């Protein structure tokens, strides 16, 4: 695949081409520096259908494989685009991507601000999602301390997270550390308790009230929420391939069960 690392401009151009050729609806959420941050939705989502898939990438600008993997996955036109509603946020933090930093142009970690309606981007993201409910929400991230792939899962419908990791582990093995960022993992998987009050408590106690996208989506818009992480020191093409495989596994689960 042709990818250009931290070139957010090229990434967004290719998304615009894809959106117009695929008949996707585009919603400008906010401007970040000279770049637009937009949401895309297929016709089923625009028609107000519920269920289906939400995917975002590029919340942290120093994690550059996920936005390219998401683009490549979408350019291959998965069959689920015809079968169910799909919403994609191609790149939440284009300035961070260009500058190779976790934070956005205001020095904020967006992933601790998804409750923060004082940010125009978040306020319009929340209102874009207002009437939407998804079967699965996926957030794609990377971790420079990790040596393998890992996954946070919050789910109401069984627990497919292990199966999703299985589908990627021949590309990049699972993280072997039992503790990542202070949380206990088992074989690369952390399954959060799905009770809303417990999740709100985690946000208050461990994250200083800063709401991550995955928890906001689970509490408001998704039955199941997954945050997939690859080790960002590893070869870029392998990381892109792993994220793409993850999305393929989620698509297959949604379309075939
Ligand atoms: Zn991240």
Tab-separated table of C-alpha atoms and ligand atoms in Angstrom:
chain	number	residue	atom	x	y	z
A	1	UNK	CA	0.000	0.000	0.000
A	2	UNK	CA	1.046	3.575	-0.571
A	3	UNK	CA	1.257	5.329	2.772
A	4	UNK	CA	2.970	8.512	3.854
A	5	UNK	CA	3.494	8.175	7.594
A	6	UNK	CA	2.657	11.468	9.232
A	7	UNK	CA	1.381	13.220	6.065
A	8	UNK	CA	-2.125	14.088	7.288
A	9	UNK	CA	-2.841	16.158	4.154
A	10	UNK	CA	-2.317	13.175	1.838
A	11	UNK	CA	-4.324	10.941	4.152
A	12	UNK	CA	-7.301	13.312	4.145
A	13	UNK	CA	-7.154	13.763	0.360
A	14	UNK	CA	-7.454	10.028	-0.128
A	15	UNK	CA	-10.383	9.896	2.282
A	16	UNK	CA	-12.144	12.631	0.308
A	17	UNK	CA	-11.645	10.670	-2.934
A	18	UNK	CA	-12.988	7.539	-1.294
A	19	UNK	CA	-15.977	9.353	0.216
A	20	UNK	CA	-17.028	10.853	-3.106
A	21	UNK	CA	-16.539	7.650	-5.113
A	22	UNK	CA	-18.351	5.566	-2.491
A	23	UNK	CA	-21.267	7.958	-1.984
A	24	UNK	CA	-20.461	8.506	1.684
A	25	UNK	CA	-21.878	11.403	3.648
A	26	UNK	CA	-19.257	13.746	5.056
A	27	UNK	CA	-19.748	15.859	8.150
A	28	UNK	CA	-17.148	18.486	9.033
A	29	UNK	CA	-16.770	18.310	12.822
A	30	UNK	CA	-14.171	21.059	13.317
A	31	UNK	CA	-11.017	22.604	11.900
A	32	UNK	CA	-7.690	21.638	13.470
A	33	UNK	CA	-5.121	24.171	12.320
A	34	UNK	CA	-5.458	24.102	8.533
A	35	UNK	CA	-6.961	20.607	8.472
A	36	UNK	CA	-10.544	19.449	8.644
A	37	UNK	CA	-11.635	16.801	11.116
A	38	UNK	CA	-14.569	14.998	9.613
A	39	UNK	CA	-16.918	12.097	10.152
A	40	UNK	CA	-17.997	9.823	7.311
A	41	UNK	CA	-21.123	7.720	7.206
A	42	UNK	CA	-22.523	5.337	4.655
A	43	UNK	CA	-26.073	5.627	3.320
A	44	UNK	CA	-27.556	3.295	5.917
A	45	UNK	CA	-26.162	5.348	8.753
A	46	UNK	CA	-27.270	8.608	7.122
A	47	UNK	CA	-30.771	7.119	6.809
A	48	UNK	CA	-30.896	6.747	10.588
A	49	UNK	CA	-30.532	2.979	10.806
A	50	UNK	CA	-29.123	1.731	14.107
A	51	UNK	CA	-26.590	-1.047	14.760
A	52	UNK	CA	-23.464	-1.641	12.710
A	53	UNK	CA	-20.016	-0.268	13.246
A	54	UNK	CA	-18.214	2.868	14.414
A	55	UNK	CA	-14.435	3.118	13.853
A	56	UNK	CA	-12.024	5.928	14.658
A	57	UNK	CA	-8.281	6.466	14.333
A	58	UNK	CA	-5.688	9.162	14.821
A	59	UNK	CA	-6.722	10.390	18.281
A	60	UNK	CA	-3.036	10.309	19.253
A	61	UNK	CA	-0.760	11.771	16.565
A	62	UNK	CA	2.305	9.721	17.475
A	63	UNK	CA	0.429	6.527	16.555
A	64	UNK	CA	0.517	6.646	12.773
A	65	UNK	CA	-0.284	3.083	11.609
A	66	UNK	CA	-4.011	3.105	12.494
A	67	UNK	CA	-5.138	5.971	10.185
A	68	UNK	CA	-3.453	4.297	7.183
A	69	UNK	CA	-4.804	0.882	8.108
A	70	UNK	CA	-8.313	2.274	8.420
A	71	UNK	CA	-7.993	3.926	4.990
A	72	UNK	CA	-6.703	0.759	3.367
A	73	UNK	CA	-9.459	-1.324	4.961
A	74	UNK	CA	-12.106	1.113	3.712
A	75	UNK	CA	-10.566	1.332	0.207
A	76	UNK	CA	-10.990	-2.430	-0.102
A	77	UNK	CA	-14.738	-1.797	0.235
A	78	UNK	CA	-15.761	-4.386	2.801
A	79	UNK	CA	-19.144	-5.952	2.078
A	80	UNK	CA	-20.487	-4.709	5.395
A	81	UNK	CA	-20.678	-1.194	3.912
A	82	UNK	CA	-23.745	-2.420	1.988
A	83	UNK	CA	-25.137	-4.442	4.840
A	84	UNK	CA	-25.208	-2.161	7.866
A	85	UNK	CA	-24.651	1.393	9.077
A	86	UNK	CA	-21.002	2.414	9.315
A	87	UNK	CA	-19.466	5.600	10.735
A	88	UNK	CA	-15.760	6.375	10.363
A	89	UNK	CA	-13.701	9.146	11.948
A	90	UNK	CA	-10.566	8.913	9.748
A	91	UNK	CA	-8.266	11.124	11.800
A	92	UNK	CA	-9.237	12.891	15.011
A	93	UNK	CA	-5.964	14.743	15.480
A	94	UNK	CA	-4.355	15.680	12.119
A	95	UNK	CA	-2.033	18.307	13.621
A	96	UNK	CA	-0.760	15.778	16.147
A	97	UNK	CA	-0.213	13.308	13.288
A	98	UNK	CA	1.875	15.846	11.352
A	99	UNK	CA	3.877	16.801	14.419
A	100	UNK	CA	4.187	13.223	15.662
A	101	UNK	CA	2.796	14.071	19.098
A	102	UNK	CA	0.174	12.427	21.256
A	103	UNK	CA	-1.493	15.765	22.034
A	104	UNK	CA	-3.597	17.989	19.777
A	105	UNK	CA	-2.774	21.551	18.617
A	106	UNK	CA	-3.954	22.911	21.984
A	107	UNK	CA	-1.746	20.523	23.946
A	108	UNK	CA	-4.701	18.376	25.012
A	109	UNK	CA	-4.938	14.605	25.146
A	110	UNK	CA	-8.214	14.154	23.277
A	111	UNK	CA	-8.635	10.725	24.773
A	112	UNK	CA	-9.174	12.313	28.184
A	113	UNK	CA	-11.631	14.868	26.826
A	114	UNK	CA	-14.504	13.040	25.158
A	115	UNK	CA	-16.850	14.450	27.828
A	116	UNK	CA	-15.587	18.012	27.273
A	117	UNK	CA	-18.208	20.021	25.396
A	118	UNK	CA	-16.074	23.151	25.686
A	119	UNK	CA	-14.001	21.734	22.837
A	120	UNK	CA	-15.785	22.530	19.548
A	121	UNK	CA	-14.567	19.231	18.037
A	122	UNK	CA	-16.018	17.191	20.884
A	123	UNK	CA	-19.256	19.186	21.025
A	124	UNK	CA	-19.914	18.589	17.338
A	125	UNK	CA	-18.816	14.944	17.536
A	126	UNK	CA	-21.305	14.408	20.361
A	127	UNK	CA	-24.099	16.055	18.438
A	128	UNK	CA	-23.238	14.122	15.238
A	129	UNK	CA	-23.608	10.893	17.255
A	130	UNK	CA	-26.676	11.981	19.192
A	131	UNK	CA	-29.250	9.634	17.632
A	132	UNK	CA	-26.798	6.877	16.732
A	133	UNK	CA	-26.456	3.434	18.334
A	134	UNK	CA	-23.862	0.906	17.188
A	135	UNK	CA	-23.390	-2.794	17.703
A	136	UNK	CA	-19.613	-2.328	17.905
A	137	UNK	CA	-17.343	0.694	18.369
A	138	UNK	CA	-13.629	0.306	17.572
A	139	UNK	CA	-10.832	2.718	18.504
A	140	UNK	CA	-7.433	2.083	16.941
A	141	UNK	CA	-4.331	3.032	18.926
A	142	UNK	CA	-0.643	2.260	19.424
A	143	UNK	CA	1.714	2.044	22.394
A	144	UNK	CA	5.459	2.717	22.263
A	145	UNK	CA	6.098	0.669	25.430
A	146	UNK	CA	4.318	-2.422	24.135
A	147	UNK	CA	6.043	-5.395	22.528
A	148	UNK	CA	2.861	-7.042	21.251
A	149	UNK	CA	-0.772	-6.409	20.369
A	150	UNK	CA	-3.381	-5.945	23.078
A	151	UNK	CA	-7.054	-5.131	23.417
A	152	UNK	CA	-9.434	-3.418	25.848
A	153	UNK	CA	-12.927	-4.873	25.656
A	154	UNK	CA	-16.210	-3.674	27.156
A	155	UNK	CA	-19.065	-5.813	25.925
A	156	UNK	CA	-22.709	-6.622	26.476
A	157	UNK	CA	-22.829	-9.409	23.869
A	158	UNK	CA	-20.543	-12.299	24.765
A	159	UNK	CA	-16.844	-11.634	24.503
A	160	UNK	CA	-15.420	-11.813	20.981
A	161	UNK	CA	-12.223	-9.935	21.921
A	162	UNK	CA	-10.102	-13.066	22.233
A	163	UNK	CA	-11.220	-14.198	18.791
A	164	UNK	CA	-10.308	-10.789	17.308
A	165	UNK	CA	-6.801	-11.020	18.810
A	166	UNK	CA	-6.451	-14.565	17.509
A	167	UNK	CA	-6.974	-13.356	13.975
A	168	UNK	CA	-4.077	-10.850	14.261
A	169	UNK	CA	-1.511	-12.706	16.312
A	170	UNK	CA	0.308	-14.347	13.404
A	171	UNK	CA	1.179	-10.820	12.188
A	172	UNK	CA	2.229	-9.477	15.600
A	173	UNK	CA	2.209	-11.681	18.705
A	174	UNK	CA	0.168	-10.782	21.757
A	175	UNK	CA	1.645	-8.625	24.493
A	176	UNK	CA	3.087	-10.872	27.185
A	177	UNK	CA	3.286	-8.326	30.021
A	178	UNK	CA	0.520	-8.874	32.574
A	179	UNK	CA	0.359	-5.172	33.412
A	180	UNK	CA	-0.001	-2.405	30.796
A	181	UNK	CA	-0.435	1.246	31.830
A	182	UNK	CA	-1.301	0.070	35.342
A	183	UNK	CA	-4.038	-2.331	34.203
A	184	UNK	CA	-3.985	-6.113	34.509
A	185	UNK	CA	-4.077	-7.995	31.215
A	186	UNK	CA	-4.419	-11.677	30.510
A	187	UNK	CA	-2.822	-12.819	27.275
A	188	UNK	CA	-3.123	-9.343	25.794
A	189	UNK	CA	-6.771	-8.902	26.710
A	190	UNK	CA	-8.375	-6.711	29.362
A	191	UNK	CA	-12.112	-7.177	29.737
A	192	UNK	CA	-13.601	-4.258	31.652
A	193	UNK	CA	-16.584	-4.786	33.871
A	194	UNK	CA	-19.454	-3.557	31.739
A	195	UNK	CA	-21.424	-1.833	34.516
A	196	UNK	CA	-21.852	1.856	33.758
A	197	UNK	CA	-21.307	2.965	37.365
A	198	UNK	CA	-18.031	1.005	37.555
A	199	UNK	CA	-16.797	2.538	34.319
A	200	UNK	CA	-17.682	6.032	35.549
A	201	UNK	CA	-15.743	5.232	38.724
A	202	UNK	CA	-12.661	4.205	36.693
A	203	UNK	CA	-12.840	7.524	34.824
A	204	UNK	CA	-13.085	9.461	38.092
A	205	UNK	CA	-10.522	7.503	40.121
A	206	UNK	CA	-7.897	6.549	37.537
A	207	UNK	CA	-8.252	9.158	34.793
A	208	UNK	CA	-9.007	12.340	36.767
A	209	UNK	CA	-12.463	12.621	35.209
A	210	UNK	CA	-11.033	12.607	31.665
A	211	UNK	CA	-13.286	10.448	29.507
A	212	UNK	CA	-11.680	8.162	26.888
A	213	UNK	CA	-13.528	7.748	23.609
A	214	UNK	CA	-14.098	4.007	24.180
A	215	UNK	CA	-15.877	4.500	27.502
A	216	UNK	CA	-17.935	7.462	26.260
A	217	UNK	CA	-19.091	5.379	23.284
A	218	UNK	CA	-19.952	2.403	25.445
A	219	UNK	CA	-21.914	4.521	27.928
A	220	UNK	CA	-23.841	6.381	25.228
A	221	UNK	CA	-23.738	4.793	21.786
A	222	UNK	CA	-22.376	1.239	21.567
A	223	UNK	CA	-23.272	-2.170	22.923
A	224	UNK	CA	-19.661	-3.300	22.633
A	225	UNK	CA	-16.490	-1.228	22.624
A	226	UNK	CA	-12.951	-2.274	21.658
A	227	UNK	CA	-9.629	-0.435	21.804
A	228	UNK	CA	-6.973	-2.250	19.800
A	229	UNK	CA	-3.281	-1.403	20.283
A	230	UNK	CA	-0.128	-2.284	18.353
A	231	UNK	CA	3.499	-1.669	19.433
A	232	UNK	CA	4.500	1.560	17.697
A	233	UNK	CA	8.226	0.748	17.642
A	234	UNK	CA	7.604	-2.217	15.361
A	235	UNK	CA	7.743	-2.153	11.538
A	236	UNK	CA	5.060	0.138	10.100
A	237	UNK	CA	3.759	-2.295	7.468
A	238	UNK	CA	3.267	-5.033	10.043
A	239	UNK	CA	1.360	-2.637	12.278
A	240	UNK	CA	-0.837	-1.497	9.395
A	241	UNK	CA	-1.495	-5.121	8.470
A	242	UNK	CA	-2.443	-5.980	12.066
A	243	UNK	CA	-4.956	-3.120	12.351
A	244	UNK	CA	-6.444	-4.030	9.012
A	245	UNK	CA	-6.775	-7.667	10.047
A	246	UNK	CA	-8.436	-6.573	13.278
A	247	UNK	CA	-11.050	-4.592	11.317
A	248	UNK	CA	-11.596	-7.555	8.996
A	249	UNK	CA	-12.201	-9.814	12.012
A	250	UNK	CA	-14.725	-7.350	13.449
A	251	UNK	CA	-16.468	-7.045	10.043
A	252	UNK	CA	-16.702	-10.802	9.724
A	253	UNK	CA	-18.167	-11.081	13.226
A	254	UNK	CA	-20.748	-8.402	12.416
A	255	UNK	CA	-21.772	-9.870	9.069
A	256	UNK	CA	-21.505	-13.620	9.749
A	257	UNK	CA	-21.616	-13.873	13.550
B	1	LIG	ZN1	-3.311	6.142	21.754
